[in-house]
Amino acid sequence: MESPMTSPREECWDLPADLSAVSKVREMVGSALTDWGADTELIDDAVLIFGELCGNAFRHGTSPVTVKLRFSGQKIYGEVTDGGSTFVPRQRTVTAQDEGGRGLMIVEALADQWDVQACGGAGKTVWFFCSSPNLRAATNAPTRAWP
């Protein structure tokens, strides 16, 4: 059994598919992780990842968009599920002139692992694992560099 200091903490929010809610998601994720004692670097990474995934879900999916956050031992598991198409997003090749298309590159750079799953007849879930840079350094776990 895990001690109270390392027991998992969880949050789940259902939000409308509205791009103006991205800042609210970032605020909720940052606040929850701060309250739970996450490392500052991990909070920054998680806020960026959730912001990118929610931006995509709000832009391309349908309501509600469900955001799940789980934190334990300086590790995060996150999910963003939308009710839109089952089209599985993939990283794009972008040029310096492109104004978008870098969201999944950011996720790839910051997450330890991530993937996309279609949800039964409609929608998809993008999930990720992310650990504190300090924890990765202490365990010699591989880190990802900016592409």
Short mmCIF file of N, CA, C and O in Angstrom, two decimals:
data_model
loop_
_atom_site.label_atom_id
_atom_site.label_comp_id
_atom_site.label_asym_id
_atom_site.label_seq_id
_atom_site.Cartn_x
_atom_site.Cartn_y
_atom_site.Cartn_z
N MET A 1 0.84 -1.18 0.00
CA MET A 1 0.00 0.00 0.00
C MET A 1 0.88 1.24 0.00
O MET A 1 1.87 1.31 0.71
N GLU A 2 0.52 2.24 -0.81
CA GLU A 2 1.31 3.46 -0.90
C GLU A 2 1.08 4.33 0.33
O GLU A 2 0.00 4.35 0.90
N SER A 3 2.13 5.05 0.72
CA SER A 3 1.98 5.97 1.83
C SER A 3 1.15 7.16 1.39
O SER A 3 1.03 7.44 0.20
N PRO A 4 0.55 7.92 2.34
CA PRO A 4 -0.26 9.08 1.96
C PRO A 4 0.51 10.10 1.14
O PRO A 4 -0.06 10.80 0.33
N MET A 5 1.83 10.17 1.32
CA MET A 5 2.63 11.14 0.58
C MET A 5 2.76 10.77 -0.90
O MET A 5 3.00 11.63 -1.72
N THR A 6 2.61 9.49 -1.23
CA THR A 6 2.77 9.08 -2.62
C THR A 6 1.48 8.51 -3.22
O THR A 6 1.49 8.01 -4.33
N SER A 7 0.37 8.54 -2.47
CA SER A 7 -0.86 8.01 -3.04
C SER A 7 -1.31 8.88 -4.20
O SER A 7 -1.15 10.09 -4.19
N PRO A 8 -1.86 8.25 -5.23
CA PRO A 8 -2.24 9.01 -6.42
C PRO A 8 -3.33 10.05 -6.12
O PRO A 8 -4.22 9.82 -5.31
N ARG A 9 -3.21 11.15 -6.78
CA ARG A 9 -4.23 12.21 -6.75
C ARG A 9 -4.83 12.25 -8.14
O ARG A 9 -4.12 12.10 -9.13
N GLU A 10 -6.13 12.49 -8.21
CA GLU A 10 -6.80 12.51 -9.50
C GLU A 10 -7.80 13.65 -9.60
O GLU A 10 -8.40 14.04 -8.60
N GLU A 11 -7.94 14.15 -10.82
CA GLU A 11 -8.96 15.14 -11.15
C GLU A 11 -9.52 14.76 -12.52
O GLU A 11 -8.82 14.19 -13.35
N CYS A 12 -10.76 15.11 -12.75
CA CYS A 12 -11.40 14.89 -14.05
C CYS A 12 -12.37 16.05 -14.29
O CYS A 12 -13.16 16.40 -13.40
N TRP A 13 -12.25 16.67 -15.46
CA TRP A 13 -13.11 17.80 -15.80
C TRP A 13 -13.75 17.56 -17.16
O TRP A 13 -13.09 17.12 -18.10
N ASP A 14 -15.05 17.87 -17.28
CA ASP A 14 -15.73 17.88 -18.57
C ASP A 14 -15.91 19.34 -18.96
O ASP A 14 -16.45 20.14 -18.19
N LEU A 15 -15.47 19.67 -20.17
CA LEU A 15 -15.49 21.06 -20.64
C LEU A 15 -16.14 21.16 -22.01
O LEU A 15 -16.09 20.22 -22.79
N PRO A 16 -16.71 22.32 -22.32
CA PRO A 16 -17.23 22.53 -23.67
C PRO A 16 -16.06 22.65 -24.64
O PRO A 16 -14.97 23.07 -24.27
N ALA A 17 -16.29 22.27 -25.89
CA ALA A 17 -15.25 22.39 -26.93
C ALA A 17 -15.18 23.85 -27.35
O ALA A 17 -15.73 24.25 -28.36
N ASP A 18 -14.51 24.65 -26.54
CA ASP A 18 -14.42 26.10 -26.75
C ASP A 18 -12.97 26.51 -26.53
O ASP A 18 -12.42 26.34 -25.44
N LEU A 19 -12.34 27.05 -27.56
CA LEU A 19 -10.92 27.41 -27.47
C LEU A 19 -10.61 28.36 -26.32
O LEU A 19 -9.50 28.34 -25.79
N SER A 20 -11.58 29.14 -25.89
CA SER A 20 -11.33 30.05 -24.77
C SER A 20 -11.11 29.30 -23.46
O SER A 20 -10.61 29.86 -22.49
N ALA A 21 -11.45 28.00 -23.43
CA ALA A 21 -11.27 27.21 -22.21
C ALA A 21 -9.85 26.69 -22.04
O ALA A 21 -9.52 26.14 -20.99
N VAL A 22 -8.98 26.84 -23.04
CA VAL A 22 -7.60 26.35 -22.92
C VAL A 22 -6.91 27.00 -21.73
O VAL A 22 -6.24 26.32 -20.95
N SER A 23 -7.07 28.29 -21.55
CA SER A 23 -6.42 28.96 -20.41
C SER A 23 -6.97 28.43 -19.08
O SER A 23 -6.22 28.31 -18.10
N LYS A 24 -8.25 28.09 -19.03
CA LYS A 24 -8.84 27.53 -17.81
C LYS A 24 -8.24 26.16 -17.51
O LYS A 24 -7.94 25.85 -16.36
N VAL A 25 -8.05 25.34 -18.54
CA VAL A 25 -7.43 24.02 -18.35
C VAL A 25 -6.02 24.19 -17.79
O VAL A 25 -5.63 23.52 -16.83
N ARG A 26 -5.25 25.08 -18.38
CA ARG A 26 -3.88 25.32 -17.90
C ARG A 26 -3.90 25.74 -16.43
O ARG A 26 -3.09 25.27 -15.63
N GLU A 27 -4.82 26.61 -16.09
CA GLU A 27 -4.94 27.09 -14.70
C GLU A 27 -5.32 25.95 -13.76
O GLU A 27 -4.73 25.80 -12.69
N MET A 28 -6.30 25.12 -14.15
CA MET A 28 -6.74 24.02 -13.29
C MET A 28 -5.64 22.98 -13.09
O MET A 28 -5.41 22.52 -11.98
N VAL A 29 -4.94 22.63 -14.17
CA VAL A 29 -3.86 21.64 -14.08
C VAL A 29 -2.72 22.19 -13.21
O VAL A 29 -2.23 21.52 -12.30
N GLY A 30 -2.31 23.42 -13.47
CA GLY A 30 -1.24 24.03 -12.68
C GLY A 30 -1.58 24.14 -11.22
O GLY A 30 -0.76 23.84 -10.34
N SER A 31 -2.81 24.53 -10.92
CA SER A 31 -3.25 24.69 -9.53
C SER A 31 -3.29 23.34 -8.81
O SER A 31 -2.80 23.21 -7.68
N ALA A 32 -3.86 22.32 -9.47
CA ALA A 32 -3.93 20.99 -8.85
C ALA A 32 -2.54 20.44 -8.57
O ALA A 32 -2.26 19.97 -7.46
N LEU A 33 -1.65 20.52 -9.55
CA LEU A 33 -0.30 19.98 -9.36
C LEU A 33 0.49 20.76 -8.32
O LEU A 33 1.28 20.17 -7.57
N THR A 34 0.29 22.06 -8.25
CA THR A 34 0.94 22.86 -7.21
C THR A 34 0.45 22.41 -5.83
O THR A 34 1.25 22.19 -4.92
N ASP A 35 -0.87 22.27 -5.69
CA ASP A 35 -1.44 21.83 -4.41
C ASP A 35 -0.94 20.45 -4.01
O ASP A 35 -0.79 20.17 -2.83
N TRP A 36 -0.67 19.60 -5.00
CA TRP A 36 -0.23 18.23 -4.72
C TRP A 36 1.28 18.12 -4.53
O TRP A 36 1.80 17.05 -4.27
N GLY A 37 2.01 19.23 -4.70
CA GLY A 37 3.45 19.22 -4.45
C GLY A 37 4.33 18.78 -5.60
O GLY A 37 5.46 18.33 -5.39
N ALA A 38 3.86 18.91 -6.82
CA ALA A 38 4.67 18.53 -7.98
C ALA A 38 5.84 19.49 -8.16
O ALA A 38 5.76 20.66 -7.78
N ASP A 39 6.92 18.99 -8.76
CA ASP A 39 8.07 19.84 -9.11
C ASP A 39 7.63 20.91 -10.09
O ASP A 39 6.79 20.67 -10.97
N THR A 40 8.24 22.08 -9.99
CA THR A 40 7.91 23.20 -10.87
C THR A 40 8.09 22.83 -12.34
O THR A 40 7.25 23.16 -13.17
N GLU A 41 9.17 22.13 -12.68
CA GLU A 41 9.42 21.76 -14.06
C GLU A 41 8.34 20.82 -14.59
O GLU A 41 7.91 20.92 -15.74
N LEU A 42 7.90 19.89 -13.74
CA LEU A 42 6.85 18.96 -14.14
C LEU A 42 5.53 19.70 -14.34
O LEU A 42 4.80 19.41 -15.30
N ILE A 43 5.24 20.65 -13.49
CA ILE A 43 4.03 21.46 -13.64
C ILE A 43 4.08 22.20 -14.98
O ILE A 43 3.10 22.18 -15.74
N ASP A 44 5.20 22.82 -15.26
CA ASP A 44 5.34 23.56 -16.53
C ASP A 44 5.13 22.65 -17.73
O ASP A 44 4.42 23.01 -18.68
N ASP A 45 5.74 21.46 -17.70
CA ASP A 45 5.58 20.51 -18.81
C ASP A 45 4.12 20.08 -18.96
O ASP A 45 3.57 20.06 -20.06
N ALA A 46 3.49 19.73 -17.84
CA ALA A 46 2.10 19.26 -17.88
C ALA A 46 1.16 20.35 -18.37
O ALA A 46 0.25 20.08 -19.17
N VAL A 47 1.36 21.58 -17.93
CA VAL A 47 0.51 22.69 -18.37
C VAL A 47 0.63 22.87 -19.89
O VAL A 47 -0.37 23.05 -20.59
N LEU A 48 1.85 22.80 -20.41
CA LEU A 48 2.04 22.92 -21.86
C LEU A 48 1.39 21.76 -22.61
O LEU A 48 0.70 21.97 -23.62
N ILE A 49 1.60 20.54 -22.14
CA ILE A 49 1.03 19.37 -22.82
C ILE A 49 -0.50 19.45 -22.83
O ILE A 49 -1.13 19.29 -23.88
N PHE A 50 -1.09 19.67 -21.67
CA PHE A 50 -2.55 19.75 -21.61
C PHE A 50 -3.07 20.90 -22.47
O PHE A 50 -4.11 20.77 -23.12
N GLY A 51 -2.37 22.03 -22.48
CA GLY A 51 -2.79 23.16 -23.31
C GLY A 51 -2.82 22.79 -24.78
O GLY A 51 -3.78 23.11 -25.50
N GLU A 52 -1.78 22.10 -25.25
CA GLU A 52 -1.73 21.70 -26.66
C GLU A 52 -2.80 20.67 -26.99
O GLU A 52 -3.49 20.78 -28.01
N LEU A 53 -2.95 19.65 -26.14
CA LEU A 53 -3.93 18.61 -26.42
C LEU A 53 -5.36 19.15 -26.36
O LEU A 53 -6.20 18.79 -27.19
N CYS A 54 -5.63 20.02 -25.40
CA CYS A 54 -6.97 20.60 -25.30
C CYS A 54 -7.24 21.56 -26.45
O CYS A 54 -8.36 21.59 -26.98
N GLY A 55 -6.24 22.32 -26.86
CA GLY A 55 -6.41 23.19 -28.02
C GLY A 55 -6.83 22.39 -29.24
O GLY A 55 -7.75 22.76 -29.97
N ASN A 56 -6.17 21.25 -29.46
CA ASN A 56 -6.53 20.38 -30.58
C ASN A 56 -7.94 19.82 -30.41
O ASN A 56 -8.73 19.79 -31.35
N ALA A 57 -8.26 19.35 -29.20
CA ALA A 57 -9.58 18.76 -28.96
C ALA A 57 -10.68 19.81 -29.11
O ALA A 57 -11.73 19.54 -29.68
N PHE A 58 -10.44 21.01 -28.60
CA PHE A 58 -11.45 22.07 -28.71
C PHE A 58 -11.61 22.52 -30.16
O PHE A 58 -12.70 22.86 -30.59
N ARG A 59 -10.53 22.52 -30.90
CA ARG A 59 -10.57 22.98 -32.29
C ARG A 59 -11.19 21.93 -33.22
O ARG A 59 -11.94 22.26 -34.13
N HIS A 60 -10.87 20.65 -32.99
CA HIS A 60 -11.26 19.61 -33.93
C HIS A 60 -12.31 18.63 -33.40
O HIS A 60 -12.85 17.84 -34.18
N GLY A 61 -12.58 18.64 -32.10
CA GLY A 61 -13.52 17.69 -31.52
C GLY A 61 -14.87 18.32 -31.23
O GLY A 61 -15.15 19.44 -31.64
N THR A 62 -15.70 17.56 -30.54
CA THR A 62 -17.00 18.07 -30.11
C THR A 62 -17.13 17.92 -28.61
O THR A 62 -16.41 17.15 -27.97
N SER A 63 -18.05 18.65 -28.04
CA SER A 63 -18.28 18.64 -26.59
C SER A 63 -18.95 17.34 -26.18
O SER A 63 -19.68 16.74 -26.95
N PRO A 64 -18.76 16.96 -24.92
CA PRO A 64 -17.79 17.56 -24.01
C PRO A 64 -16.39 17.01 -24.27
O PRO A 64 -16.23 15.94 -24.83
N VAL A 65 -15.42 17.77 -23.86
CA VAL A 65 -14.03 17.32 -23.86
C VAL A 65 -13.71 16.96 -22.42
O VAL A 65 -13.95 17.75 -21.51
N THR A 66 -13.25 15.74 -22.19
CA THR A 66 -12.94 15.28 -20.85
C THR A 66 -11.43 15.32 -20.63
O THR A 66 -10.67 14.78 -21.45
N VAL A 67 -11.02 15.96 -19.55
CA VAL A 67 -9.61 16.09 -19.20
C VAL A 67 -9.39 15.33 -17.91
O VAL A 67 -10.06 15.59 -16.91
N LYS A 68 -8.46 14.36 -17.93
CA LYS A 68 -8.14 13.59 -16.74
C LYS A 68 -6.68 13.81 -16.37
O LYS A 68 -5.81 13.79 -17.24
N LEU A 69 -6.45 13.99 -15.08
CA LEU A 69 -5.11 14.22 -14.54
C LEU A 69 -4.90 13.28 -13.36
O LEU A 69 -5.75 13.22 -12.46
N ARG A 70 -3.80 12.55 -13.38
CA ARG A 70 -3.44 11.68 -12.25
C ARG A 70 -1.98 11.96 -11.91
O ARG A 70 -1.13 12.00 -12.80
N PHE A 71 -1.70 12.15 -10.63
CA PHE A 71 -0.36 12.49 -10.17
C PHE A 71 0.05 11.56 -9.03
O PHE A 71 -0.72 11.34 -8.08
N SER A 72 1.26 11.00 -9.12
CA SER A 72 1.79 10.16 -8.05
C SER A 72 3.30 10.11 -8.17
O SER A 72 3.83 9.79 -9.24
N GLY A 73 3.98 10.41 -7.08
CA GLY A 73 5.43 10.25 -7.03
C GLY A 73 6.18 11.02 -8.10
O GLY A 73 7.12 10.49 -8.69
N GLN A 74 5.79 12.24 -8.40
CA GLN A 74 6.39 13.10 -9.43
C GLN A 74 6.21 12.53 -10.83
O GLN A 74 7.01 12.78 -11.73
N LYS A 75 5.14 11.76 -11.02
CA LYS A 75 4.76 11.24 -12.33
C LYS A 75 3.33 11.66 -12.62
O LYS A 75 2.49 11.68 -11.72
N ILE A 76 3.06 11.94 -13.89
CA ILE A 76 1.72 12.35 -14.31
C ILE A 76 1.23 11.41 -15.39
O ILE A 76 2.00 11.02 -16.29
N TYR A 77 -0.04 11.06 -15.30
CA TYR A 77 -0.74 10.43 -16.40
C TYR A 77 -1.86 11.40 -16.77
O TYR A 77 -2.59 11.88 -15.90
N GLY A 78 -1.98 11.71 -18.04
CA GLY A 78 -3.03 12.63 -18.48
C GLY A 78 -3.76 12.09 -19.69
O GLY A 78 -3.20 11.31 -20.47
N GLU A 79 -5.03 12.50 -19.80
CA GLU A 79 -5.85 12.13 -20.95
C GLU A 79 -6.68 13.32 -21.36
O GLU A 79 -7.17 14.07 -20.52
N VAL A 80 -6.90 13.45 -22.67
CA VAL A 80 -7.86 14.40 -23.21
C VAL A 80 -8.70 13.62 -24.21
O VAL A 80 -8.18 13.06 -25.17
N THR A 81 -10.00 13.55 -23.94
CA THR A 81 -10.93 12.79 -24.77
C THR A 81 -11.96 13.74 -25.35
O THR A 81 -12.52 14.57 -24.63
N ASP A 82 -12.19 13.62 -26.66
CA ASP A 82 -13.24 14.43 -27.29
C ASP A 82 -14.22 13.52 -28.01
O ASP A 82 -13.92 12.36 -28.25
N GLY A 83 -15.38 14.05 -28.31
CA GLY A 83 -16.42 13.27 -28.95
C GLY A 83 -16.47 13.45 -30.45
O GLY A 83 -17.49 13.15 -31.06
N GLY A 84 -15.43 13.97 -31.04
CA GLY A 84 -15.43 14.23 -32.48
C GLY A 84 -15.15 13.00 -33.30
O GLY A 84 -15.48 11.89 -32.93
N SER A 85 -14.47 13.21 -34.40
CA SER A 85 -14.17 12.11 -35.30
C SER A 85 -13.15 11.18 -34.67
O SER A 85 -12.48 11.53 -33.70
N THR A 86 -13.03 10.01 -35.24
CA THR A 86 -12.03 9.05 -34.76
C THR A 86 -10.70 9.21 -35.51
O THR A 86 -9.80 8.41 -35.35
N PHE A 87 -10.60 10.27 -36.31
CA PHE A 87 -9.34 10.56 -37.01
C PHE A 87 -8.22 10.67 -35.98
O PHE A 87 -8.31 11.41 -35.01
N VAL A 88 -7.17 9.91 -36.18
CA VAL A 88 -6.05 9.89 -35.25
C VAL A 88 -5.03 10.93 -35.68
O VAL A 88 -4.45 10.84 -36.77
N PRO A 89 -4.82 11.95 -34.86
CA PRO A 89 -3.85 12.99 -35.23
C PRO A 89 -2.42 12.46 -35.20
O PRO A 89 -2.09 11.61 -34.39
N ARG A 90 -1.62 12.96 -36.08
CA ARG A 90 -0.20 12.62 -36.15
C ARG A 90 0.60 13.90 -36.33
O ARG A 90 0.09 14.90 -36.81
N GLN A 91 1.86 13.82 -35.97
CA GLN A 91 2.73 14.98 -36.14
C GLN A 91 2.83 15.33 -37.62
O GLN A 91 2.87 14.44 -38.47
N ARG A 92 2.87 16.62 -37.89
CA ARG A 92 3.00 17.10 -39.27
C ARG A 92 4.39 17.69 -39.46
O ARG A 92 5.06 18.07 -38.52
N THR A 93 4.77 17.75 -40.71
CA THR A 93 5.98 18.49 -41.06
C THR A 93 5.55 19.93 -41.27
O THR A 93 4.61 20.19 -42.03
N VAL A 94 6.16 20.85 -40.56
CA VAL A 94 5.79 22.25 -40.67
C VAL A 94 6.97 23.08 -41.14
O VAL A 94 8.13 22.68 -40.98
N THR A 95 6.65 24.21 -41.72
CA THR A 95 7.69 25.14 -42.15
C THR A 95 7.69 26.33 -41.21
O THR A 95 6.78 26.51 -40.40
N ALA A 96 8.69 27.17 -41.33
CA ALA A 96 8.80 28.35 -40.47
C ALA A 96 7.62 29.30 -40.69
O ALA A 96 7.25 30.05 -39.78
N GLN A 97 6.98 29.23 -41.84
CA GLN A 97 5.86 30.12 -42.14
C GLN A 97 4.53 29.61 -41.59
O GLN A 97 3.57 30.37 -41.48
N ASP A 98 4.45 28.33 -41.24
CA ASP A 98 3.20 27.78 -40.71
C ASP A 98 2.91 28.35 -39.33
O ASP A 98 3.80 28.43 -38.48
N GLU A 99 1.65 28.74 -39.13
CA GLU A 99 1.25 29.29 -37.83
C GLU A 99 0.81 28.22 -36.85
O GLU A 99 0.70 28.49 -35.66
N GLY A 100 0.54 27.03 -37.30
CA GLY A 100 0.10 25.95 -36.42
C GLY A 100 0.81 24.66 -36.78
O GLY A 100 1.73 24.64 -37.59
N GLY A 101 0.34 23.57 -36.17
CA GLY A 101 0.87 22.26 -36.50
C GLY A 101 2.03 21.79 -35.65
O GLY A 101 2.62 20.76 -35.93
N ARG A 102 2.34 22.52 -34.58
CA ARG A 102 3.47 22.13 -33.74
C ARG A 102 3.06 21.49 -32.41
O ARG A 102 3.90 21.10 -31.62
N GLY A 103 1.77 21.39 -32.16
CA GLY A 103 1.28 20.90 -30.87
C GLY A 103 1.79 19.52 -30.51
O GLY A 103 2.28 19.30 -29.41
N LEU A 104 1.69 18.57 -31.43
CA LEU A 104 2.14 17.22 -31.13
C LEU A 104 3.67 17.13 -31.06
O LEU A 104 4.21 16.26 -30.39
N MET A 105 4.37 18.06 -31.72
CA MET A 105 5.83 18.12 -31.56
C MET A 105 6.18 18.50 -30.13
O MET A 105 7.14 17.97 -29.54
N ILE A 106 5.41 19.41 -29.55
CA ILE A 106 5.61 19.82 -28.16
C ILE A 106 5.33 18.64 -27.23
O ILE A 106 6.09 18.36 -26.30
N VAL A 107 4.23 17.93 -27.47
CA VAL A 107 3.89 16.76 -26.66
C VAL A 107 5.01 15.73 -26.75
O VAL A 107 5.46 15.19 -25.74
N GLU A 108 5.48 15.45 -27.96
CA GLU A 108 6.57 14.48 -28.17
C GLU A 108 7.83 14.89 -27.40
O GLU A 108 8.52 14.05 -26.83
N ALA A 109 8.12 16.17 -27.38
CA ALA A 109 9.34 16.66 -26.72
C ALA A 109 9.26 16.58 -25.20
O ALA A 109 10.26 16.35 -24.54
N LEU A 110 8.06 16.74 -24.64
CA LEU A 110 7.94 16.84 -23.18
C LEU A 110 7.46 15.57 -22.48
O LEU A 110 7.79 15.34 -21.32
N ALA A 111 6.67 14.76 -23.17
CA ALA A 111 6.13 13.55 -22.55
C ALA A 111 7.13 12.40 -22.64
O ALA A 111 7.90 12.31 -23.58
N ASP A 112 7.10 11.54 -21.63
CA ASP A 112 7.91 10.33 -21.67
C ASP A 112 7.33 9.37 -22.71
O ASP A 112 8.06 8.64 -23.36
N GLN A 113 6.01 9.36 -22.83
CA GLN A 113 5.31 8.49 -23.77
C GLN A 113 3.93 9.08 -24.01
O GLN A 113 3.34 9.68 -23.12
N TRP A 114 3.40 8.92 -25.22
CA TRP A 114 2.05 9.37 -25.53
C TRP A 114 1.51 8.57 -26.71
O TRP A 114 2.26 7.96 -27.45
N ASP A 115 0.19 8.58 -26.85
CA ASP A 115 -0.42 7.91 -27.98
C ASP A 115 -1.87 8.37 -28.10
O ASP A 115 -2.37 9.12 -27.26
N VAL A 116 -2.53 7.89 -29.15
CA VAL A 116 -3.91 8.24 -29.43
C VAL A 116 -4.70 6.95 -29.61
O VAL A 116 -4.21 6.01 -30.23
N GLN A 117 -5.93 6.92 -29.05
CA GLN A 117 -6.81 5.78 -29.21
C GLN A 117 -8.17 6.25 -29.68
O GLN A 117 -8.72 7.21 -29.12
N ALA A 118 -8.70 5.60 -30.70
CA ALA A 118 -10.08 5.87 -31.11
C ALA A 118 -11.02 5.29 -30.04
O ALA A 118 -10.72 4.27 -29.44
N CYS A 119 -12.11 5.98 -29.82
CA CYS A 119 -13.09 5.56 -28.80
C CYS A 119 -14.33 4.98 -29.47
O CYS A 119 -15.19 5.74 -29.94
N GLY A 120 -14.36 3.67 -29.58
CA GLY A 120 -15.57 3.03 -30.03
C GLY A 120 -16.28 3.62 -31.25
O GLY A 120 -16.34 4.10 -31.72
N GLY A 121 -17.24 4.22 -31.47
CA GLY A 121 -17.83 4.81 -32.67
C GLY A 121 -17.53 6.26 -32.88
O GLY A 121 -17.63 6.75 -33.98
N ALA A 122 -17.19 7.00 -31.86
CA ALA A 122 -16.94 8.43 -32.05
C ALA A 122 -15.89 8.91 -31.04
O ALA A 122 -15.87 8.47 -29.90
N GLY A 123 -15.07 9.81 -31.51
CA GLY A 123 -14.11 10.44 -30.62
C GLY A 123 -12.80 9.70 -30.48
O GLY A 123 -12.60 8.64 -31.06
N LYS A 124 -11.94 10.31 -29.71
CA LYS A 124 -10.61 9.76 -29.49
C LYS A 124 -10.08 10.25 -28.15
O LYS A 124 -10.54 11.26 -27.62
N THR A 125 -9.11 9.53 -27.64
CA THR A 125 -8.41 9.91 -26.42
C THR A 125 -6.93 10.02 -26.74
O THR A 125 -6.35 9.10 -27.33
N VAL A 126 -6.34 11.14 -26.37
CA VAL A 126 -4.89 11.30 -26.44
C VAL A 126 -4.40 11.21 -25.00
O VAL A 126 -4.87 11.95 -24.13
N TRP A 127 -3.49 10.29 -24.72
CA TRP A 127 -2.99 10.10 -23.37
C TRP A 127 -1.47 10.30 -23.35
O TRP A 127 -0.82 10.21 -24.38
N PHE A 128 -0.95 10.59 -22.17
CA PHE A 128 0.50 10.73 -22.03
C PHE A 128 0.94 10.40 -20.62
O PHE A 128 0.16 10.47 -19.66
N PHE A 129 2.21 10.02 -20.51
CA PHE A 129 2.91 9.88 -19.24
C PHE A 129 4.02 10.92 -19.23
O PHE A 129 4.66 11.15 -20.26
N CYS A 130 4.24 11.51 -18.10
CA CYS A 130 5.29 12.52 -17.97
C CYS A 130 5.85 12.43 -16.56
O CYS A 130 5.10 12.33 -15.59
N SER A 131 7.16 12.44 -16.44
CA SER A 131 7.78 12.42 -15.11
C SER A 131 8.65 13.65 -14.94
O SER A 131 9.08 14.28 -15.90
N SER A 132 8.90 13.97 -13.69
CA SER A 132 9.72 15.12 -13.36
C SER A 132 11.10 15.00 -14.00
O SER A 132 11.70 13.92 -13.96
N PRO A 133 11.61 16.09 -14.59
CA PRO A 133 12.97 16.04 -15.13
C PRO A 133 13.98 15.62 -14.06
O PRO A 133 14.94 14.91 -14.35
N ASN A 134 13.74 16.00 -12.80
CA ASN A 134 14.64 15.60 -11.71
C ASN A 134 14.58 14.09 -11.48
O ASN A 134 15.60 13.45 -11.24
N LEU A 135 13.39 13.50 -11.59
CA LEU A 135 13.24 12.06 -11.43
C LEU A 135 13.90 11.32 -12.58
O LEU A 135 14.59 10.34 -12.38
N ARG A 136 13.72 11.82 -13.81
CA ARG A 136 14.36 11.18 -14.97
C ARG A 136 15.88 11.21 -14.82
O ARG A 136 16.55 10.23 -15.11
N ALA A 137 16.42 12.33 -14.35
CA ALA A 137 17.87 12.45 -14.18
C ALA A 137 18.37 11.48 -13.11
O ALA A 137 19.41 10.85 -13.27
N ALA A 138 17.62 11.35 -12.02
CA ALA A 138 18.02 10.48 -10.92
C ALA A 138 17.97 9.00 -11.29
O ALA A 138 18.73 8.20 -10.77
N THR A 139 17.08 8.64 -12.21
CA THR A 139 16.93 7.23 -12.59
C THR A 139 17.59 6.91 -13.92
O THR A 139 17.45 5.81 -14.43
N ASN A 140 18.26 7.90 -14.50
CA ASN A 140 18.90 7.74 -15.81
C ASN A 140 17.91 7.36 -16.90
O ASN A 140 18.26 6.71 -17.87
N ALA A 141 16.65 7.74 -16.71
CA ALA A 141 15.64 7.48 -17.73
C ALA A 141 15.92 8.36 -18.94
O ALA A 141 16.44 9.46 -18.81
N PRO A 142 15.60 7.88 -20.13
CA PRO A 142 15.85 8.70 -21.31
C PRO A 142 15.01 9.97 -21.30
O PRO A 142 13.89 9.97 -20.80
N THR A 143 15.57 11.01 -21.79
CA THR A 143 14.83 12.27 -21.93
C THR A 143 14.71 12.57 -23.41
O THR A 143 15.49 12.10 -24.22
N ARG A 144 13.75 13.36 -23.76
CA ARG A 144 13.55 13.73 -25.15
C ARG A 144 14.05 15.14 -25.36
O ARG A 144 13.82 16.01 -24.53
N ALA A 145 14.73 15.36 -26.44
CA ALA A 145 15.23 16.68 -26.78
C ALA A 145 14.24 17.35 -27.71
O ALA A 145 13.44 16.68 -28.37
N TRP A 146 14.27 18.66 -27.77
CA TRP A 146 13.42 19.40 -28.68
C TRP A 146 13.80 19.02 -30.10
O TRP A 146 14.97 19.03 -30.46
N PRO A 147 12.79 18.66 -30.93
CA PRO A 147 13.14 18.19 -32.29
C PRO A 147 13.73 19.29 -33.16
O PRO A 147 13.51 20.42 -33.00
#
